[in-house]
Amino acid sequence: MSALIIPCILLCIGEQSALGHPADSEAALLHRRLDLVPVRQWHRGEDRWRPLELPVAKVYVINLWAIHCRPCLAEFPQFRNITAGWKSKPEVQFLFVADPPNETSESEVVAFWKKNQAALPDADPARSSSDALRRGLDNDQEPITLLLDENLVVRQAFIGGIGSRPLGRAIERLLQLVSASERKSGRH
C-alpha cells in the first residue's frame, strides 16, 4: 500500500469510531422534550404563515428536512403514503418542519410545497424560525424523524432517510404504549 493510502484508511477508521454507531446518535435524542415554540406553519387555505397550533394527539411524528437535502426529498413520497394511512387516526399527527432555518426560507418552503404537492404528504409544511430546535436536539443531521408522546418527549428517533425502517410499526408500538399507560392510570 502506498504511504498515502494508509493514513487515509486510519483517518476514515478514526472518523467512523468518533461518529459512533448510528443507533448511538438516535439513542442520544431520546427523552428530550422538544420546544416547538419557534416553529411556524404554512396554512394553505389562508395562504400565510402562522404560529404552530398542534392538535391534541397521543403521538406526534416530526420530520425535520431541508430543500437541499436529497435524502429528505427522496423520502417524501413514502411519507405521503404513511400519512394517508394514518389520516383516519387523529391520535397520530404528522408535522414536516423545514429545519434548520438558514437552509430553507419561508418563501422556498411555500414554493417547494406548491410545486411538488403531488409527491408530498397532504399536510401544511412548517418551518423553524430559529435554531432552538436543533440546539435542543444537539444534532444537525438531515433528515431526522422523531416520534413524540403527547408531552412532546422524544420516544423514538430515526436519523437519515426512512427507507425500509419500520416507521409505521414504531408509531403503532408507541400508540400501544401510550394507551396501556392511560389504562393503567385510569385516563382515556
XYZ file of C-alpha atoms in Angstrom:
188
model
C 0.000 0.000 0.000
C 1.182 3.437 -0.694
C 2.166 5.742 2.116
C -0.809 7.949 1.234
C -3.476 5.225 1.419
C -2.623 4.031 4.959
C -3.168 7.450 6.603
C -6.463 7.805 4.677
C -7.647 4.419 5.943
C -6.655 5.295 9.503
C -8.366 8.670 9.214
C -11.574 7.040 7.955
C -11.492 4.423 10.743
C -10.890 7.134 13.317
C -13.702 9.250 11.892
C -16.094 6.280 11.963
C -15.336 5.486 15.602
C -15.637 9.167 16.535
C -19.093 9.287 14.972
C -20.116 6.062 16.655
C -22.867 3.772 15.515
C -25.981 5.482 14.048
C -28.077 3.866 16.778
C -25.996 5.766 19.353
C -26.870 9.085 17.686
C -30.549 8.114 17.644
C -30.470 6.991 21.283
C -28.923 10.328 22.258
C -32.112 12.064 21.063
C -34.433 10.044 23.295
C -36.222 11.522 26.306
C -35.700 15.121 25.199
C -38.693 17.408 25.348
C -38.980 19.415 22.144
C -39.651 23.108 22.225
C -41.800 23.806 19.173
C -42.458 27.461 20.037
C -40.136 28.742 17.258
C -41.979 26.642 14.661
C -44.381 28.380 12.293
C -46.765 26.584 9.954
C -47.936 27.494 6.473
C -51.713 27.356 6.141
C -52.612 26.584 2.545
C -56.224 27.677 2.933
C -55.201 31.081 4.306
C -52.060 31.352 2.168
C -49.994 32.597 5.127
C -47.630 31.583 7.926
C -48.925 31.354 11.484
C -47.565 30.175 14.821
C -47.794 26.405 15.142
C -51.017 25.107 16.666
C -50.628 21.391 17.282
C -53.870 19.450 17.541
C -54.146 17.245 20.620
C -52.689 13.816 19.881
C -51.135 10.842 21.624
C -48.273 10.521 19.122
C -46.588 13.205 17.053
C -44.360 12.302 14.118
C -41.975 15.186 13.459
C -39.878 15.119 10.288
C -37.000 17.617 10.069
C -35.996 18.270 6.471
C -34.439 20.812 4.125
C -34.976 21.535 0.436
C -31.326 20.915 -0.419
C -31.194 17.549 1.417
C -31.567 14.754 -1.150
C -32.465 12.012 1.376
C -35.117 14.363 2.800
C -36.724 14.843 -0.591
C -36.421 11.176 -1.523
C -38.498 10.072 1.455
C -41.436 12.443 0.888
C -43.414 10.040 -1.369
C -43.074 7.416 1.359
C -44.279 9.927 3.949
C -47.194 10.756 1.647
C -48.295 7.104 1.838
C -47.673 6.838 5.583
C -49.650 9.981 6.427
C -52.505 8.849 4.172
C -52.585 5.542 6.046
C -52.870 7.299 9.423
C -55.273 10.050 8.300
C -58.279 8.396 9.984
C -56.415 8.257 13.328
C -56.433 11.757 14.872
C -54.415 10.458 17.818
C -51.400 10.422 15.451
C -50.344 13.770 13.981
C -47.567 14.476 11.474
C -45.506 17.636 11.208
C -42.957 18.365 8.475
C -40.539 21.049 9.673
C -38.019 22.683 7.356
C -35.051 22.997 9.678
C -32.514 24.470 10.256
C -33.921 27.847 9.190
C -30.728 29.036 7.497
C -31.101 26.257 4.884
C -34.681 26.904 3.775
C -36.509 30.249 3.759
C -40.264 30.618 4.210
C -40.723 31.510 0.545
C -38.656 28.484 -0.554
C -40.787 26.165 1.599
C -44.029 27.515 0.135
C -42.758 27.404 -3.455
C -41.427 23.868 -2.987
C -44.650 22.633 -1.342
C -46.840 24.148 -4.058
C -44.681 22.872 -6.921
C -44.355 19.302 -5.587
C -47.758 18.838 -3.968
C -48.487 15.537 -5.761
C -45.424 13.844 -4.221
C -45.651 15.412 -0.750
C -47.674 14.476 2.322
C -51.131 16.031 2.474
C -50.129 18.389 5.260
C -49.273 22.026 5.697
C -45.492 22.431 5.939
C -43.804 24.074 8.894
C -40.501 25.850 9.402
C -38.311 26.703 12.355
C -37.781 30.412 12.772
C -34.681 29.947 14.957
C -32.015 27.325 15.576
C -33.507 26.477 19.001
C -34.911 23.143 17.815
C -31.530 21.917 16.548
C -29.760 23.263 19.628
C -32.230 21.334 21.777
C -31.518 18.156 19.831
C -27.779 18.828 19.615
C -27.801 17.143 16.212
C -27.517 18.729 12.777
C -28.008 15.678 10.582
C -30.776 15.506 7.968
C -33.343 14.139 7.732
C -34.419 13.332 11.266
C -37.785 11.784 12.058
C -38.890 11.823 15.683
C -41.782 10.092 17.403
C -43.003 12.134 20.345
C -45.513 11.369 23.033
C -48.339 13.726 23.998
C -45.889 15.750 26.146
C -43.582 16.299 23.137
C -40.936 13.986 24.576
C -38.894 12.038 22.016
C -39.648 8.315 22.329
C -38.026 7.114 19.092
C -35.671 8.708 16.592
C -34.665 7.887 13.035
C -31.625 9.704 11.649
C -31.244 9.613 7.891
C -33.786 8.547 5.313
C -36.566 6.250 6.495
C -36.114 3.789 3.617
C -37.140 0.348 4.827
C -37.044 1.257 8.510
C -40.223 0.318 10.403
C -41.745 3.769 10.953
C -45.343 2.524 10.772
C -44.652 -0.231 13.283
C -42.828 2.229 15.571
C -45.888 4.508 15.538
C -48.136 1.536 16.377
C -45.883 0.490 19.281
C -45.765 3.984 20.755
C -49.524 4.323 20.409
C -49.969 0.988 22.213
C -47.601 2.065 24.998
C -49.426 5.363 25.477
C -52.807 3.596 25.514
C -51.568 0.975 28.012
C -50.193 3.715 30.230
C -53.542 5.537 30.111
C -55.446 2.376 31.018
C -53.078 1.749 33.899
C -53.526 5.278 35.260
C -57.287 5.296 34.600
C -57.115 8.037 31.927
C -58.696 7.716 28.464
